[in-house]
């Protein structure tokens, strides 16, 4: 099916879902529930925004196989690199296809996110080719704010810009998914 959304639309739909979470479920943070409870509620709101996609929590499959990533975290030595089964907090995809729109890792404020950033770079790279990744950091009082770090093509995006092109280049076209806007948008180190 492919990606029917440009980046700006995806950001707006995610923010709209977060606004619903803040409005209807802020008490989840007030009582300090597990991150999985919060991500489940967010996934419910995301499903309403992406009705033609499947929105799943902790989905550990790539087609029929277990989902694994070959990543090395900074606190693991090079000799310990191995495929580990992974469970993204939330994904927006079409099940049993390679059509992966968005992968979300979620953390409460104050929790180290470095491993999640590594995973999101891997998820948006060639192996899984998610169109976009999002690291969502929920502040202690969800009513105040949340932090969003976006990823694409295995890199962290420096900023969210308007009027970005749609997710994919036409088949056979080479270059970046974002083409000429790479310099305007910029990427992290």
CSV table of N, CA and C in Angstrom, one decimal, residues 9 49 53 80 95 109 154-155 162:
chain,number,residue,atom,x,y,z
A,9,UNK,N,2.0,15.7,8.1
A,9,UNK,CA,0.7,15.1,8.5
A,9,UNK,C,0.9,14.1,9.6
A,49,UNK,N,-6.5,7.8,14.4
A,49,UNK,CA,-5.9,8.7,13.5
A,49,UNK,C,-5.4,8.0,12.2
A,53,UNK,N,-4.4,1.6,8.9
A,53,UNK,CA,-3.2,0.9,9.3
A,53,UNK,C,-3.4,0.1,10.6
A,80,UNK,N,30.1,-8.5,22.2
A,80,UNK,CA,28.7,-8.9,22.6
A,80,UNK,C,27.6,-8.5,21.6
A,95,UNK,N,0.2,-5.4,8.9
A,95,UNK,CA,0.7,-6.7,9.4
A,95,UNK,C,1.0,-7.6,8.2
A,109,UNK,N,10.1,10.9,31.5
A,109,UNK,CA,11.1,11.8,31.7
A,109,UNK,C,12.1,11.3,32.7
A,154,UNK,N,17.6,6.0,9.1
A,154,UNK,CA,18.7,5.6,10.1
A,154,UNK,C,19.3,6.8,10.8
A,155,UNK,N,18.7,8.0,10.7
A,155,UNK,CA,19.3,9.1,11.4
A,155,UNK,C,18.3,9.9,12.1
A,162,UNK,N,8.0,22.2,7.6
A,162,UNK,CA,6.8,22.0,6.9
A,162,UNK,C,7.0,21.7,5.4
